[in-house]
XYZ file of C-alpha atoms in Angstrom:
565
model
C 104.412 101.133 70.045
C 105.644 103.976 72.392
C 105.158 107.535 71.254
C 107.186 110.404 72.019
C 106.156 112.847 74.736
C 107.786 116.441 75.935
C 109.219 115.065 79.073
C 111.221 112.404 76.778
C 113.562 115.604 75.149
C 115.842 116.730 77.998
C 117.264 113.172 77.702
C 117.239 111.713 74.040
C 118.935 113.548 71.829
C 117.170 111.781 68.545
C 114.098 113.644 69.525
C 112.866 117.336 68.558
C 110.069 118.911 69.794
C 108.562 118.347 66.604
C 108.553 114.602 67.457
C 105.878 114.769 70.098
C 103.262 112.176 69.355
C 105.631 110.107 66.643
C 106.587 106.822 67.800
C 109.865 106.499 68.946
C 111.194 103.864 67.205
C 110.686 105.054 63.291
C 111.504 108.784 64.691
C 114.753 107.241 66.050
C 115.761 105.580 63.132
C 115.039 108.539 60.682
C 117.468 110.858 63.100
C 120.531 107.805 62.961
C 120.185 108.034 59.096
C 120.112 111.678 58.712
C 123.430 111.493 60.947
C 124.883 108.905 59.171
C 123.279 107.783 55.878
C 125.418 104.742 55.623
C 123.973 103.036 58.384
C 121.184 101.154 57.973
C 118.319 100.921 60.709
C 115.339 98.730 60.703
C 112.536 100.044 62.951
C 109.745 98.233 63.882
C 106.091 99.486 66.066
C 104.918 96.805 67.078
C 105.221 95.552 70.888
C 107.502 92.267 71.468
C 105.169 89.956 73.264
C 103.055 86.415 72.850
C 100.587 88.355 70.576
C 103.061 89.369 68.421
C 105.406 86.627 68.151
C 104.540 86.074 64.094
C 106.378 89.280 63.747
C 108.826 88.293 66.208
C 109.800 84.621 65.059
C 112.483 82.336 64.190
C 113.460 83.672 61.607
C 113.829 87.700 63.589
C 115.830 86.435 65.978
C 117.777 84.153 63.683
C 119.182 87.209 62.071
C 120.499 88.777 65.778
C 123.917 88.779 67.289
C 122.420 90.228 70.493
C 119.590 92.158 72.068
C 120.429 95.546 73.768
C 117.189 96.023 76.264
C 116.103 99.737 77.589
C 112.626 98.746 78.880
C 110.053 99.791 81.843
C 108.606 96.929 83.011
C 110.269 94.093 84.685
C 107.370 91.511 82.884
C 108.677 92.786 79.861
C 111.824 92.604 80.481
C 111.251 88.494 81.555
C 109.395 88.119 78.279
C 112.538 88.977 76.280
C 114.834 87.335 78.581
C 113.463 84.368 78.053
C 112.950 84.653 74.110
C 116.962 85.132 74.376
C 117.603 81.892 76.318
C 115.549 80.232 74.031
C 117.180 81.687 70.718
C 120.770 81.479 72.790
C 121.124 85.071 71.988
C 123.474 87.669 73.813
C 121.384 90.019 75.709
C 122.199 93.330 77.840
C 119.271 94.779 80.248
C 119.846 98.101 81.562
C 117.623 100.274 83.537
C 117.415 103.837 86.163
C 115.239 105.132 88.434
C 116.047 108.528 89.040
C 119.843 108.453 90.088
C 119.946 104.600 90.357
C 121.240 103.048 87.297
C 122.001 99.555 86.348
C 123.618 97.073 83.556
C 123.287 93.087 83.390
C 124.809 91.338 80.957
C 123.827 88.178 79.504
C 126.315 85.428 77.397
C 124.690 82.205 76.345
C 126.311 79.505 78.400
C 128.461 82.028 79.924
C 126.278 83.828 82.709
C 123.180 83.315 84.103
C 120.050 84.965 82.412
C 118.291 88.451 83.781
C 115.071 85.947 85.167
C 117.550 83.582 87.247
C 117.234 85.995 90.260
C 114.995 88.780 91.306
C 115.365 91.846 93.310
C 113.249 91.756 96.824
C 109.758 92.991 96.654
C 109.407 97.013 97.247
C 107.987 97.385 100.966
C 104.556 97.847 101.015
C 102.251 99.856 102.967
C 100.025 97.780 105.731
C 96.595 96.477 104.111
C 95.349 98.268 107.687
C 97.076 101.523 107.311
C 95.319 102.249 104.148
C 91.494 101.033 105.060
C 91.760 102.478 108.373
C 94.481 104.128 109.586
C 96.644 106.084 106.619
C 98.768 108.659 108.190
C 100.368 110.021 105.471
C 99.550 111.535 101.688
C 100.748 108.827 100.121
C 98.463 106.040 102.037
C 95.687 108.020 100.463
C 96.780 108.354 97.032
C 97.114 104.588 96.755
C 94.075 104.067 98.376
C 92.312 106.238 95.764
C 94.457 104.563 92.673
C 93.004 100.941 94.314
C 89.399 102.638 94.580
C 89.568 103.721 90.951
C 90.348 99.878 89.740
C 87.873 98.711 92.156
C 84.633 100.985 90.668
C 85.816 101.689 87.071
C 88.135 99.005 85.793
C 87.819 95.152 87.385
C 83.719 95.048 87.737
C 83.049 96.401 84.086
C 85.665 94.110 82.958
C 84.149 91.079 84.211
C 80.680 92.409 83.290
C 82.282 92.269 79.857
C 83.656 89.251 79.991
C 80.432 87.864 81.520
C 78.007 89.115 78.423
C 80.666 88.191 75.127
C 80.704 84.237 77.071
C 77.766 84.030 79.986
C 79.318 80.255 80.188
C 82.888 80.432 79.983
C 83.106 82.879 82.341
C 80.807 81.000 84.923
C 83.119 78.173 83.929
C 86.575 79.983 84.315
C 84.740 81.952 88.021
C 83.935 78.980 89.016
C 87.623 76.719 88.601
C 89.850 79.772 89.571
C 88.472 81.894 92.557
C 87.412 80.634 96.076
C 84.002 81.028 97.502
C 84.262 84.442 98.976
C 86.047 85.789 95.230
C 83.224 84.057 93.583
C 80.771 85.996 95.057
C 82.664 89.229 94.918
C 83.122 88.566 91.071
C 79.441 87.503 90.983
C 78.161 90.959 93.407
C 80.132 92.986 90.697
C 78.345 91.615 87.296
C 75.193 92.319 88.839
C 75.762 95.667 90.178
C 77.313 96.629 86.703
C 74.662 95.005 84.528
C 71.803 95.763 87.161
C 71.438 97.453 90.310
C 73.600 100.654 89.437
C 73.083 100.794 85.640
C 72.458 104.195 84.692
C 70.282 105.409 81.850
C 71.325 109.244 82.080
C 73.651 111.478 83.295
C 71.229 112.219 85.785
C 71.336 108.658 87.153
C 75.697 109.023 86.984
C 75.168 112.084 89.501
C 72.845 110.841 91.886
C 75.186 107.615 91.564
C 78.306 109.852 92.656
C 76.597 111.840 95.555
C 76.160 108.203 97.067
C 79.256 107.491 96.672
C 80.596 110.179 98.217
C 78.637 110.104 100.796
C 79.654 106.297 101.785
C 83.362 106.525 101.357
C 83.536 109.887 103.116
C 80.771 109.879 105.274
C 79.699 106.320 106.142
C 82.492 104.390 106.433
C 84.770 106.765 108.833
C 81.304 107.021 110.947
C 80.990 103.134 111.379
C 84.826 103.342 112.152
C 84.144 105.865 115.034
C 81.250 103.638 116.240
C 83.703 100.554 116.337
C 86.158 103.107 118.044
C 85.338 106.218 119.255
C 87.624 109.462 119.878
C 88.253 108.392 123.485
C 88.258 104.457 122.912
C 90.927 102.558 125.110
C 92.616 99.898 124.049
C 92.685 96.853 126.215
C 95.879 97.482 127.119
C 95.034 100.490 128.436
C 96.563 102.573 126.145
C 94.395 105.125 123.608
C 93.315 103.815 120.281
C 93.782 106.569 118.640
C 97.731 107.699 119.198
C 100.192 107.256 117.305
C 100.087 107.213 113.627
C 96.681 106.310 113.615
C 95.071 109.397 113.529
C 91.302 109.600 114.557
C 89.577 110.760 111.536
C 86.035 112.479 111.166
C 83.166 112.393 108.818
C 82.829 115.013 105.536
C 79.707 116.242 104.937
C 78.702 117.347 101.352
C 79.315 120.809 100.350
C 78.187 121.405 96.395
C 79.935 125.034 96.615
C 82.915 123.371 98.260
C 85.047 122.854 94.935
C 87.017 119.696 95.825
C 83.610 117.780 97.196
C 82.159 118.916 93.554
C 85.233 117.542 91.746
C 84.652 114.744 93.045
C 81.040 114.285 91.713
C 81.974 116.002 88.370
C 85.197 113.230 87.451
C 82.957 110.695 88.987
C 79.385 110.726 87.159
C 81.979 111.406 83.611
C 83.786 108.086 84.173
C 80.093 106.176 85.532
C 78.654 107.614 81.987
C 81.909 106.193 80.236
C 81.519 102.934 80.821
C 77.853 103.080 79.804
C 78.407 104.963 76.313
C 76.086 107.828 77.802
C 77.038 111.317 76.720
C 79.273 113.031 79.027
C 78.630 116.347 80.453
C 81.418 119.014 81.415
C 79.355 122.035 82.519
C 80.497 121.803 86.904
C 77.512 124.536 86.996
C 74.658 122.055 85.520
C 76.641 119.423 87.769
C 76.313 121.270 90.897
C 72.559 122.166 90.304
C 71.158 118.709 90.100
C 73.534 117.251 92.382
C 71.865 118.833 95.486
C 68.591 117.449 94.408
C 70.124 114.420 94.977
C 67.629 112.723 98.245
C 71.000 110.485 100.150
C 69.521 108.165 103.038
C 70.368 109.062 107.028
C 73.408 106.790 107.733
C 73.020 104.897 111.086
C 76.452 102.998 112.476
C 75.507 99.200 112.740
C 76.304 96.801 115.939
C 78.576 93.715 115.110
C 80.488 95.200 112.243
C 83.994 93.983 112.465
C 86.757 96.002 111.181
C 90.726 94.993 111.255
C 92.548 96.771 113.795
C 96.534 94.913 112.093
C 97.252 93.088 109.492
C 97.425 90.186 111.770
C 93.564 90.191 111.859
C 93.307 90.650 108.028
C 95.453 87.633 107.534
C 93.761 85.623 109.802
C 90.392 86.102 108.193
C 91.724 85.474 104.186
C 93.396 82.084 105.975
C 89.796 81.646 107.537
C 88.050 82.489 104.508
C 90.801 80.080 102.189
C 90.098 77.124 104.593
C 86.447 77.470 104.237
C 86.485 77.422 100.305
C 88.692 74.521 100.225
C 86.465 72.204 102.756
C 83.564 73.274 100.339
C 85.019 72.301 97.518
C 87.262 69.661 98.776
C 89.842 69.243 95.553
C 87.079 69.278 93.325
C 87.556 70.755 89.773
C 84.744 73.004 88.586
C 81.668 71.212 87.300
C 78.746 71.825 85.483
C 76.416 72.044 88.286
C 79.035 74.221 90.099
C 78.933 76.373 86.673
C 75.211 76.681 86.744
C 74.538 77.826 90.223
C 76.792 80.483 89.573
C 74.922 81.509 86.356
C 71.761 81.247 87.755
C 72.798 84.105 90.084
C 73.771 86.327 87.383
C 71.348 88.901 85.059
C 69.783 86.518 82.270
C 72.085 87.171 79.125
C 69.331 88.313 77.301
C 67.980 90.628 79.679
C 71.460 92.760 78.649
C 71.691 92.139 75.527
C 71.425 96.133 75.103
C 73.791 97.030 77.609
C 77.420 98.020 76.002
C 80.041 98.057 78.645
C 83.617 100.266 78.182
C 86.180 99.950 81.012
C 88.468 102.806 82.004
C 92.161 101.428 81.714
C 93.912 103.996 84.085
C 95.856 106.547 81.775
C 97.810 109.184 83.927
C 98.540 111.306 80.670
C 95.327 112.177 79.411
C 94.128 115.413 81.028
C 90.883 114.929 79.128
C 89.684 111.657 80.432
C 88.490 112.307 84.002
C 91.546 109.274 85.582
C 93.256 111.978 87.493
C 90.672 114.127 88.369
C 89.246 111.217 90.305
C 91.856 110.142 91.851
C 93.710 113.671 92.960
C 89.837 114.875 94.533
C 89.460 111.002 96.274
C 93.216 111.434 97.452
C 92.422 114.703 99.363
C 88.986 113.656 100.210
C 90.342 111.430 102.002
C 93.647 113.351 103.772
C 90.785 115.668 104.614
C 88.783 112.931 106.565
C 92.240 112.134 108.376
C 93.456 115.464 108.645
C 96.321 114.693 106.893
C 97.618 117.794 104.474
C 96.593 117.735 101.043
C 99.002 117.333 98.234
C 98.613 119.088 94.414
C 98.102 117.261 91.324
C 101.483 116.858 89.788
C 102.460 115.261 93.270
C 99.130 112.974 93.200
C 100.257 112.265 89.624
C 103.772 111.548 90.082
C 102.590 108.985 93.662
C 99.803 107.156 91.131
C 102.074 106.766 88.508
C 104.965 105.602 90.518
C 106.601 108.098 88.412
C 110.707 108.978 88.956
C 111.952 111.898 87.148
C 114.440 111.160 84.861
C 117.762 112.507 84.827
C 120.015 112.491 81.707
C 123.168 112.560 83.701
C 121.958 108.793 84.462
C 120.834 108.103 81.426
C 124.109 109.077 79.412
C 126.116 107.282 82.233
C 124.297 103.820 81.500
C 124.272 104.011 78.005
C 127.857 104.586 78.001
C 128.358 101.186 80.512
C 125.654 99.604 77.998
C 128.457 100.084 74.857
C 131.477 99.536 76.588
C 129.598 95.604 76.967
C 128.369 96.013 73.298
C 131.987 96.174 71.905
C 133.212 93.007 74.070
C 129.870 91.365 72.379
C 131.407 92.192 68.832
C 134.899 91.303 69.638
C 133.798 87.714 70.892
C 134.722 87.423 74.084
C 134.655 83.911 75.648
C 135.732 84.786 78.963
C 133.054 85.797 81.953
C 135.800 87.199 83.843
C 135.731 90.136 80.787
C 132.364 91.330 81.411
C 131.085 93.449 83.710
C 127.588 94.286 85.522
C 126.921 97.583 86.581
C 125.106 98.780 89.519
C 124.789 102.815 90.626
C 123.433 105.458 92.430
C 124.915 108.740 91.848
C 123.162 110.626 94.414
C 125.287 108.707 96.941
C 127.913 108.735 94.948
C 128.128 104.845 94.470
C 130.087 102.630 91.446
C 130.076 98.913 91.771
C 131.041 96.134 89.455
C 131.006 92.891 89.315
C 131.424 89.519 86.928
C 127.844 88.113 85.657
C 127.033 85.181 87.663
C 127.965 82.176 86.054
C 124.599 79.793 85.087
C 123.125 77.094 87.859
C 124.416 73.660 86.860
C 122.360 70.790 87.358
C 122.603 67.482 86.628
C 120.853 64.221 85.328
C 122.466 61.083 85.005
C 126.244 61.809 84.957
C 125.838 64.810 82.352
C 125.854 68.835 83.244
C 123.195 71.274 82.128
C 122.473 74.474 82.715
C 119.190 76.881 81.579
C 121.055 77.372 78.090
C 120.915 73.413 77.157
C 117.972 71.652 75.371
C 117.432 68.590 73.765
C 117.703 69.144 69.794
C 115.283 66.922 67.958
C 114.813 67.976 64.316
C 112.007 66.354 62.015
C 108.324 65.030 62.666
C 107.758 61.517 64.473
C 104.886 59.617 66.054
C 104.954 59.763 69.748
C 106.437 56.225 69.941
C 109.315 57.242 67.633
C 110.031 60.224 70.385
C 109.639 57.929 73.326
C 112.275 55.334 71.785
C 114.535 58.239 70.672
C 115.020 59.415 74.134
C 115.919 55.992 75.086
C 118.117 55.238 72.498
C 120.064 58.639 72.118
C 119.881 59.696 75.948
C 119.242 56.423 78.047
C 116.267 58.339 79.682
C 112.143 56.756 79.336
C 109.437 59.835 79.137
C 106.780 59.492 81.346
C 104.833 62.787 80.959
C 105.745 65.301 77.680
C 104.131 68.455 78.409
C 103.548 72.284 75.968
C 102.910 74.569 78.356
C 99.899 73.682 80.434
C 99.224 70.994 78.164
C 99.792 67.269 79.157
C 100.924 65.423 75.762
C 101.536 62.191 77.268
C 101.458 60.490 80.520
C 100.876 57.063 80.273
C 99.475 56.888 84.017
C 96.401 58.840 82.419
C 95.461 57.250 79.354
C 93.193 54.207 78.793
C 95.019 51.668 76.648
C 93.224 51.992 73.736
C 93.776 55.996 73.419
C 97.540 54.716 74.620
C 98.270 52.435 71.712
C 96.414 55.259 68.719
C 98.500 57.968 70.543
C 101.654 56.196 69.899
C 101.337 56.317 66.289
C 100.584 60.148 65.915
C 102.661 62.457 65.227
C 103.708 64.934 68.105
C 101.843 68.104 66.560
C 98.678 66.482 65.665
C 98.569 65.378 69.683
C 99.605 69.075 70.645
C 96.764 70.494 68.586
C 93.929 67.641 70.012
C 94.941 68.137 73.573
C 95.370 72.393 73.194
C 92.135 72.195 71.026
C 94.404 74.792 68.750
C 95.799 74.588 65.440
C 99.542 75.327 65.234
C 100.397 78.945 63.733
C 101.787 78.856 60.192
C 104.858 80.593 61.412
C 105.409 78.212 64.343
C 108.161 75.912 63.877
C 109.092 74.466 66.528
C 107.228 73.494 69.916
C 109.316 73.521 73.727
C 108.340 70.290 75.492
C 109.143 69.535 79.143
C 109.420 65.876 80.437
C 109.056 63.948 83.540
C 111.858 60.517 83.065
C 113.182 57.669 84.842
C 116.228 55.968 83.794
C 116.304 52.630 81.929
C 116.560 51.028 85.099
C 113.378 52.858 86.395
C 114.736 55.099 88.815
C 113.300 58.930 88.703
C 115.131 61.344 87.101
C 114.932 64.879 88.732
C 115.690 67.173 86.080
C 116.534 67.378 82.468
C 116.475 70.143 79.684
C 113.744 71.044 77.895
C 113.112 69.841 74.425
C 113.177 72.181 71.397
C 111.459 70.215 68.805
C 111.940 71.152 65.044
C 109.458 70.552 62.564
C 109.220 70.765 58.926
């Protein structure tokens, strides 16, 4: 499913600038045959993941002596890491950022899989430092990425959700969020569907001179009422030193050209979402935008803004506590599910309305993402007086994007075969493979052995994450139950797919209880998932609960792979 692009050809040598826009995969496979026409490549375009796992089934990944992994995403990189476990296939994950470089490498029963452990979280920037206080370009580059999501992408995506299912999405609000998300969620629907629904380009502009004038006006002038140039701290010490830098307000220029980019990128994303024709033409932008009548701003008493993190943590703990003593272990309910509808726009009062979200897309110069986001970045650095970075940098901060070398990437792909051979030549041994871990701008080489798998144990057998429990043919959920005690001296008392409780005898009325037993383990897994099994499905992964025959709780056991017809 990923496409070539320019910056992909001073590192993979398959690729020709005639490639641009091919996918990779079938481009990469035509240049392998061309070099060697006796080797045969299958190439497929479709993304591995749960949507596409009736491409991806048993019978794929019965046909594989190992997975060789080269992807960008660490969820991605789980997803496959655990279709290997499952399958008990050989897998090696390799990765670089920039000069770092790395190589894990996975044997079924041999090592530990790539999900076992994780690496520590990337620092993060204080949740104060970038409402209040940033001091630095980046601080307002992230701010602007999190601004984008929070006008363009999350409130037209539940204002979506909200019109193709009014209920289920009052339902799912409702069950999943606490009081003060609920009425975010709730806030956003109706701003999207009501209160700031345009009905022309017009409306867009008038929409973005208010919004520029609140986040780079308003808000830094209610900051400065809460704390003034000259404010003291109660320690005596001035507010403003430091890295918090006092910042001052912006006041709207239409022939200053960054204000105006602002309000161009911004009404063109606003019309967007609401299918209204865009308009390019900065000069027609810039005449009706000072029209535009924007209401005097006057700082308000009793405002409280976070001065540390501290504070902000404090009040999402307050706020937590608060929504759990309202609703007190309660599950959502239909009265619960109505007051929240009855707060929302009447589905057929926006019936009309068609909503597109912006999915941020760093790439396309045409689409307005970056424009918003580099003029809100400097907007903002000029607010703090903080110095203002170009696009490509703004770009490359967004995107979290790390050139890529091909020093590194020839380096790992080299560590990558050296494991691939020992794959083909069977080793047994852990002691003969090797992880990789680098950083050539140091210069640093280390190596170690995989990490052998976490044993656990129930009863007095071993297991690690590569054992399951084989059962192969249909049977009724008695028949399962007296298996396990039979064959492994261990009683079921909950069998579970997923989220989905198949049995648990301490929550079923008798007479369900003794019907149950005589079904057959799919039929219950499609009653209780209200789902009908996928044709290319064969085989579900169960998890139990167990005692032991003498009624004594079992801790752990393997999952269950069970095998039908």
């Amino acid at each position: 499913m990923d496409s070539i692009e320019k910056s992909n050809l001073n590192r993979q040598f398959l690729f020709r600038s005639w490639d641009i826009g091919k996918m990779k995969s079938t481009t990469a496979a035509e240049a392998v045959k061309a070099m060697n026409p006796n080797m045969h490549v299958r190439s497929y375009v479709d993304a591995v993941s749960l949507e596409t796992e009736h491409i991806y089934d048993d019978h794929f990944f019965d046909r594989l002596d190992g997975v060789v992994n080269a992807l960008d995403n660490v969820n991605a990189r789980q997803y496959i890491d655990r279709r290997c476990v499952y399958y008990q296939k050989s897998f090696i994950d390799s990765g670089k950022l920039g000069t770092k470089a790395s190589v894990q490498v996975v044997v079924p029963f041999l090592t530990e899989s790539y999900s076992s452990t994780n690496d520590p979280p990337d620092p993060s920037v204080p949740i104060c430092t970038l409402r209040n206080f940033p001091h630095l370009v980046e601080h307002t580059v992230e701010w602007a990425r999190d601004n984008f999501a929070s006008l363009f992408t999350i409130p037209p995506q539940q204002a979506d959700e909200f019109m193709q299912n009014p209920k289920e999405f009052a339902e799912r609000t409702a069950k999943n969020h606490s009081e003060y998300d609920k009425t975010e969620i709730i806030e956003n629907v109706k701003r999207i569907l009501g209160e700031e629904h345009p009905n022309s380009f017009t409306d867009c502009i008038k929409w973005s001179r208010n919004l520029f004038e609140q986040q780079f006006h308003n808000t830094i002038a209610q900051l400065l009422y809460n704390f003034p140039r000259d404010h003291i701290t109660s320690k005596g010490e001035r507010f403003w030193s430091g890295n918090k830098r006092c910042p001052h307000v912006l006041k709207f220029d239409a022939h200053n050209k960054l204000h105006l980019d602002f309000i161009f990128a911004a009404s063109n994303l606003l019309a967007h979402i609401y299918h209204i024709p865009q308009i390019r033409d900065r000069k027609l932008i810039a005449e009706e935008v000072v029209k535009v009548h924007v209401p005097e701003f006057k700082p308000k008493a009793g405002i409280t803004i976070h001065e540390n993190d501290e504070q902000v943590r404090a009040d999402l703990e307050r706020q937590k506590n608060m929504s759990a003593m309202r609703k007190n272990g309660q599950s959502a309910n239909d009265v619960e599910v109505e007051q929240i509808l009855s707060r929302l726009p009447k589905p057929d009062d926006v019936l009309d309305i068609k909503i597109q979200p912006h999915e941020f897309e760093k790439d396309d110069d045409t689409n307005f993402h970056m424009d918003y986001i580099t003029a809100t970045a400097n907007l903002r650095a000029e607010n703090y007086e903080i110095q203002r970075a170009d696009r490509s940098k703004i770009k490359r901060i967004a995107g979290n994007i790390i050139p890529a070398i091909a020093t590194t990437t020839a380096m790992v792909t080299g560590l990558v075969c050296l494991e691939v051979y020992k794959f083909v030549q069977h080793h047994k041994k852990i002691e003969s493979y090797r992880n990789a871990f680098v950083n050539l701008a140091l210069p640093f080489f280390g190596f170690s052995e995989p990490v052998p798998p976490k044993c656990q144990k129930y009863l007095d057998k071993d297991f690690t994450l590569w054992d399951r429990f084989e059962v192969k043919g249909e049977m009724t959920l008695e028949e399962f139950i007296e298996y396990f005690k039979r064959e492994h001296k261990l009683v079921p008392n909950m069998v579970s797919a997923g989220m989905s409780v198949i049995y648990s005898p301490h929550f079923m009325r008798q007479t369900s209880k003794a019907q149950d037993m005589k079904r057959k383990i799919t039929e219950l897994y499609e009653t209780v998932t209200k789902s009908k099994i996928p044709a290319h499905v064969r085989s579900l992964t169960l998890n139990m609960l167990c005692d032991d025959l003498e009624e004594n709780d079992v801790e752990d056991v393997p999952f269950v792979n069970y095998t039908f017809p």
